[in-house]
PDB file of C-alpha atoms and ligand atoms in Angstrom:
ATOM      1  CA  MET A   1     181.292 111.677 126.312  1.00 76.00           C
ATOM      2  CA  SER A   2     183.308 108.738 125.145  1.00 92.00           C
ATOM      3  CA  ILE A   3     186.688 107.156 125.563  1.00 97.00           C
ATOM      4  CA  LEU A   4     188.737 107.372 122.372  1.00 98.00           C
ATOM      5  CA  HIS A   5     191.242 104.885 120.992  1.00 98.00           C
ATOM      6  CA  ILE A   6     194.845 106.007 121.518  1.00 98.00           C
ATOM      7  CA  ASP A   7     197.182 105.423 118.584  1.00 98.00           C
ATOM      8  CA  VAL A   8     200.645 104.165 119.442  1.00 98.00           C
ATOM      9  CA  TYR A   9     204.063 104.362 117.771  1.00 97.00           C
ATOM     10  CA  PRO A  10     204.683 103.767 114.862  1.00 97.00           C
ATOM     11  CA  ALA A  11     201.191 104.909 113.722  1.00 98.00           C
ATOM     12  CA  PRO A  12     201.759 107.281 110.743  1.00 98.00           C
ATOM     13  CA  VAL A  13     199.413 109.959 112.161  1.00 98.00           C
ATOM     14  CA  LEU A  14     201.892 110.515 115.004  1.00 98.00           C
ATOM     15  CA  LYS A  15     204.536 111.651 112.480  1.00 98.00           C
ATOM     16  CA  MET A  16     202.314 114.162 110.688  1.00 98.00           C
ATOM     17  CA  LYS A  17     202.344 117.916 111.152  1.00 98.00           C
ATOM     18  CA  THR A  18     198.794 118.923 112.135  1.00 98.00           C
ATOM     19  CA  GLU A  19     196.373 121.317 110.465  1.00 98.00           C
ATOM     20  CA  LYS A  20     195.237 124.494 112.213  1.00 98.00           C
ATOM     21  CA  ILE A  21     191.615 124.514 113.383  1.00 98.00           C
ATOM     22  CA  LEU A  22     189.679 127.195 111.506  1.00 97.00           C
ATOM     23  CA  ASN A  23     186.235 126.678 113.049  1.00 97.00           C
ATOM     24  CA  ILE A  24     185.757 126.082 116.742  1.00 97.00           C
ATOM     25  CA  ASP A  25     182.415 124.305 116.448  1.00 97.00           C
ATOM     26  CA  ASP A  26     180.435 121.719 118.419  1.00 97.00           C
ATOM     27  CA  ASN A  27     182.444 118.870 116.876  1.00 97.00           C
ATOM     28  CA  ILE A  28     185.657 120.375 118.239  1.00 98.00           C
ATOM     29  CA  ARG A  29     184.052 121.011 121.629  1.00 97.00           C
ATOM     30  CA  GLN A  30     182.854 117.402 121.808  1.00 97.00           C
ATOM     31  CA  LEU A  31     186.239 116.106 120.681  1.00 98.00           C
ATOM     32  CA  ALA A  32     188.014 118.163 123.365  1.00 98.00           C
ATOM     33  CA  GLU A  33     185.685 116.786 126.069  1.00 97.00           C
ATOM     34  CA  ASP A  34     186.251 113.235 124.834  1.00 98.00           C
ATOM     35  CA  MET A  35     190.013 113.777 124.769  1.00 98.00           C
ATOM     36  CA  LEU A  36     189.985 115.024 128.366  1.00 97.00           C
ATOM     37  CA  GLU A  37     187.946 112.016 129.461  1.00 97.00           C
ATOM     38  CA  THR A  38     190.291 109.698 127.556  1.00 98.00           C
ATOM     39  CA  MET A  39     193.334 111.360 129.137  1.00 97.00           C
ATOM     40  CA  TYR A  40     191.972 111.085 132.696  1.00 95.00           C
ATOM     41  CA  LYS A  41     191.007 107.450 132.148  1.00 95.00           C
ATOM     42  CA  ALA A  42     194.419 106.435 130.732  1.00 95.00           C
ATOM     43  CA  PRO A  43     195.616 108.043 133.088  1.00 94.00           C
ATOM     44  CA  GLY A  44     197.766 110.761 131.597  1.00 95.00           C
ATOM     45  CA  VAL A  45     198.536 114.456 132.116  1.00 95.00           C
ATOM     46  CA  GLY A  46     198.281 115.495 128.470  1.00 97.00           C
ATOM     47  CA  LEU A  47     196.878 114.313 125.150  1.00 98.00           C
ATOM     48  CA  ALA A  48     197.245 115.736 121.649  1.00 98.00           C
ATOM     49  CA  ALA A  49     194.776 115.190 118.797  1.00 98.00           C
ATOM     50  CA  PRO A  50     197.170 113.080 116.645  1.00 98.00           C
ATOM     51  CA  GLN A  51     197.238 110.542 119.487  1.00 98.00           C
ATOM     52  CA  ILE A  52     193.556 109.841 118.919  1.00 98.00           C
ATOM     53  CA  GLY A  53     194.009 109.760 115.156  1.00 98.00           C
ATOM     54  CA  ARG A  54     193.116 113.371 114.300  1.00 98.00           C
ATOM     55  CA  SER A  55     195.789 115.481 112.618  1.00 98.00           C
ATOM     56  CA  ILE A  56     194.535 118.829 113.944  1.00 98.00           C
ATOM     57  CA  SER A  57     196.026 121.420 116.288  1.00 98.00           C
ATOM     58  CA  LEU A  58     194.305 120.596 119.579  1.00 98.00           C
ATOM     59  CA  VAL A  59     195.756 119.543 122.911  1.00 98.00           C
ATOM     60  CA  VAL A  60     194.313 118.870 126.327  1.00 98.00           C
ATOM     61  CA  ALA A  61     196.312 118.712 129.527  1.00 97.00           C
ATOM     62  CA  ASP A  62     195.942 118.733 133.268  1.00 96.00           C
ATOM     63  CA  PRO A  63     199.083 119.690 135.156  1.00 89.00           C
ATOM     64  CA  GLY A  64     197.066 120.065 138.406  1.00 82.00           C
ATOM     65  CA  GLU A  65     198.426 118.997 141.742  1.00 71.00           C
ATOM     66  CA  GLU A  66     197.356 115.621 143.022  1.00 69.00           C
ATOM     67  CA  GLY A  67     193.664 115.450 143.801  1.00 70.00           C
ATOM     68  CA  LYS A  68     192.956 118.782 142.150  1.00 79.00           C
ATOM     69  CA  THR A  69     191.923 118.989 138.503  1.00 84.00           C
ATOM     70  CA  SER A  70     192.738 121.948 136.304  1.00 88.00           C
ATOM     71  CA  PRO A  71     191.905 120.935 132.748  1.00 94.00           C
ATOM     72  CA  LEU A  72     193.402 122.918 129.900  1.00 96.00           C
ATOM     73  CA  ILE A  73     192.063 122.813 126.351  1.00 98.00           C
ATOM     74  CA  LEU A  74     194.215 124.622 123.802  1.00 98.00           C
ATOM     75  CA  ILE A  75     193.469 125.212 120.135  1.00 98.00           C
ATOM     76  CA  ASN A  76     196.228 126.132 117.667  1.00 98.00           C
ATOM     77  CA  PRO A  77     198.736 126.568 120.496  1.00 98.00           C
ATOM     78  CA  GLU A  78     202.164 128.056 119.789  1.00 98.00           C
ATOM     79  CA  ILE A  79     205.159 128.712 121.994  1.00 98.00           C
ATOM     80  CA  ILE A  80     205.952 132.401 121.594  1.00 98.00           C
ATOM     81  CA  THR A  81     208.825 132.740 124.067  1.00 98.00           C
ATOM     82  CA  HIS A  82     210.910 130.351 126.112  1.00 98.00           C
ATOM     83  CA  GLU A  83     213.759 130.495 128.586  1.00 98.00           C
ATOM     84  CA  GLY A  84     215.925 128.301 130.772  1.00 98.00           C
ATOM     85  CA  GLU A  85     216.459 124.589 130.733  1.00 98.00           C
ATOM     86  CA  ALA A  86     214.656 121.778 132.501  1.00 97.00           C
ATOM     87  CA  CYS A  87     214.594 118.046 132.265  1.00 94.00           C
ATOM     88  CA  ILE A  88     212.326 115.391 133.750  1.00 94.00           C
ATOM     89  CA  THR A  89     211.627 111.778 132.937  1.00 96.00           C
ATOM     90  CA  GLU A  90     208.885 111.730 130.328  1.00 97.00           C
ATOM     91  CA  GLY A  91     206.578 109.061 129.054  1.00 97.00           C
ATOM     92  CA  CYS A  92     203.814 109.094 126.473  1.00 98.00           C
ATOM     93  CA  LEU A  93     200.515 107.237 126.094  1.00 97.00           C
ATOM     94  CA  SER A  94     201.542 106.663 122.459  1.00 98.00           C
ATOM     95  CA  VAL A  95     204.939 105.214 123.410  1.00 97.00           C
ATOM     96  CA  PRO A  96     204.015 102.510 125.926  1.00 95.00           C
ATOM     97  CA  GLY A  97     206.684 100.860 128.023  1.00 95.00           C
ATOM     98  CA  TYR A  98     209.396 103.500 127.759  1.00 96.00           C
ATOM     99  CA  THR A  99     210.437 106.637 129.643  1.00 96.00           C
ATOM    100  CA  ALA A 100     213.435 108.940 129.227  1.00 96.00           C
ATOM    101  CA  GLU A 101     214.757 112.331 130.224  1.00 96.00           C
ATOM    102  CA  VAL A 102     214.215 114.955 127.556  1.00 97.00           C
ATOM    103  CA  PRO A 103     215.832 118.417 127.396  1.00 96.00           C
ATOM    104  CA  ARG A 104     213.140 121.128 127.591  1.00 98.00           C
ATOM    105  CA  HIS A 105     212.741 124.809 128.414  1.00 98.00           C
ATOM    106  CA  GLN A 106     212.024 125.689 132.043  1.00 98.00           C
ATOM    107  CA  LYS A 107     209.601 128.501 131.211  1.00 98.00           C
ATOM    108  CA  ILE A 108     207.404 129.124 128.177  1.00 98.00           C
ATOM    109  CA  VAL A 109     204.706 131.498 127.056  1.00 98.00           C
ATOM    110  CA  VAL A 110     202.038 129.795 124.960  1.00 98.00           C
ATOM    111  CA  LYS A 111     199.541 131.581 122.764  1.00 98.00           C
ATOM    112  CA  ALA A 112     196.383 129.640 121.957  1.00 98.00           C
ATOM    113  CA  TYR A 113     192.637 129.819 121.481  1.00 98.00           C
ATOM    114  CA  THR A 114     190.140 128.521 124.003  1.00 97.00           C
ATOM    115  CA  LEU A 115     186.894 126.692 123.183  1.00 96.00           C
ATOM    116  CA  ASP A 116     185.037 130.012 123.387  1.00 95.00           C
ATOM    117  CA  GLU A 117     187.320 131.447 120.676  1.00 95.00           C
ATOM    118  CA  LYS A 118     189.271 133.717 123.000  1.00 97.00           C
ATOM    119  CA  GLU A 119     192.977 134.199 122.406  1.00 98.00           C
ATOM    120  CA  VAL A 120     194.937 133.527 125.585  1.00 97.00           C
ATOM    121  CA  LYS A 121     198.588 133.772 126.577  1.00 98.00           C
ATOM    122  CA  LEU A 122     199.703 131.379 129.296  1.00 96.00           C
ATOM    123  CA  THR A 123     202.978 131.618 131.168  1.00 97.00           C
ATOM    124  CA  LEU A 124     204.031 128.188 132.372  1.00 96.00           C
ATOM    125  CA  GLU A 125     207.006 126.971 134.363  1.00 96.00           C
ATOM    126  CA  ASP A 126     208.489 123.614 135.316  1.00 95.00           C
ATOM    127  CA  PHE A 127     206.113 120.607 135.162  1.00 94.00           C
ATOM    128  CA  PRO A 128     203.216 122.337 133.342  1.00 95.00           C
ATOM    129  CA  ALA A 129     205.705 123.914 130.900  1.00 97.00           C
ATOM    130  CA  ILE A 130     207.240 120.520 130.162  1.00 97.00           C
ATOM    131  CA  ILE A 131     203.854 118.853 129.618  1.00 97.00           C
ATOM    132  CA  LEU A 132     202.883 121.547 127.150  1.00 98.00           C
ATOM    133  CA  GLN A 133     206.195 121.289 125.254  1.00 98.00           C
ATOM    134  CA  HIS A 134     205.645 117.527 124.970  1.00 98.00           C
ATOM    135  CA  GLU A 135     202.054 117.995 123.736  1.00 98.00           C
ATOM    136  CA  LEU A 136     202.937 120.789 121.299  1.00 98.00           C
ATOM    137  CA  ASP A 137     205.642 118.531 119.859  1.00 98.00           C
ATOM    138  CA  HIS A 138     202.881 116.036 119.010  1.00 98.00           C
ATOM    139  CA  LEU A 139     201.260 118.738 116.856  1.00 98.00           C
ATOM    140  CA  GLN A 140     204.492 118.892 114.809  1.00 98.00           C
ATOM    141  CA  GLY A 141     204.697 115.110 114.454  1.00 98.00           C
ATOM    142  CA  ILE A 142     207.479 114.874 117.039  1.00 98.00           C
ATOM    143  CA  LEU A 143     207.568 112.246 119.791  1.00 98.00           C
ATOM    144  CA  PHE A 144     209.757 112.458 122.892  1.00 98.00           C
ATOM    145  CA  ILE A 145     211.770 109.510 121.555  1.00 98.00           C
ATOM    146  CA  ASP A 146     212.739 111.801 118.653  1.00 98.00           C
ATOM    147  CA  ARG A 147     214.469 114.098 121.165  1.00 97.00           C
ATOM    148  CA  ILE A 148     216.622 111.598 123.060  1.00 97.00           C
ATOM    149  CA  SER A 149     220.252 110.768 122.267  1.00 95.00           C
ATOM    150  CA  ARG A 150     221.031 108.507 119.304  1.00 96.00           C
ATOM    151  CA  LEU A 151     222.341 105.883 121.691  1.00 96.00           C
ATOM    152  CA  LYS A 152     219.153 105.856 123.783  1.00 96.00           C
ATOM    153  CA  ARG A 153     217.064 105.855 120.624  1.00 97.00           C
ATOM    154  CA  SER A 154     218.908 102.851 119.217  1.00 96.00           C
ATOM    155  CA  ILE A 155     218.295 100.988 122.482  1.00 95.00           C
ATOM    156  CA  TYR A 156     214.619 101.917 122.255  1.00 96.00           C
ATOM    157  CA  ASP A 157     214.408 100.767 118.612  1.00 96.00           C
ATOM    158  CA  ARG A 158     216.046  97.452 119.478  1.00 96.00           C
ATOM    159  CA  LYS A 159     213.653  96.805 122.368  1.00 95.00           C
ATOM    160  CA  PHE A 160     210.702  97.837 120.200  1.00 96.00           C
ATOM    161  CA  LYS A 161     211.712  95.373 117.466  1.00 96.00           C
ATOM    162  CA  LYS A 162     212.234  92.566 119.931  1.00 95.00           C
ATOM    163  CA  GLY A 163     208.986  93.381 121.715  1.00 93.00           C
ATOM    164  CA  THR A 164     210.749  93.657 125.049  1.00 92.00           C
ATOM    165  CA  LEU A 165     209.371  97.066 126.111  1.00 91.00           C
ATOM    166  CA  ASN A 166     207.391  96.807 129.324  1.00 79.00           C
ATOM    167  CA  PRO A 167     204.094  98.716 129.323  1.00 70.00           C
ATOM    168  CA  SER A 168     203.269  99.275 132.990  1.00 58.00           C
TER     169      SER A 168
HETATM  170 NI1   NI B 201     202.852 112.133 124.300  1.00 69.26          NI
END
């Protein structure tokens, strides 16, 4: 297991649409384990492959309650249905020093493959649903700062240029 380097905005890999994974092999299994370890260490609740410099369709997440881990590893995940609206303050390990509210769906159904090549369908609501929408956006080259208002984005861009964002 190893801790991976996390790429931050404006790294080009974060803007790229990822490739589907065709072979779930030992390299992918190792990468998923390393991503989970990297996410827990950060600490974060989700991490997508582009954030560690790999433009492939893999995300890890842990929406578990405090003190209880429930790691999720999803390969080629897709949102197949969604409903409702929800909004929480989001941050991102690749966008240090900034948080903002982002409009999301309240409930989603995600289809994905697991590490043992099984197709699964997960129904998620509220916090776990929002984490997964954020992580699946990464697979399309979309960051949460791409989904905020133009006004908020221009404030972000100004602070980024001036170097006055505050990573906590
Ligand atoms: Ni993120």
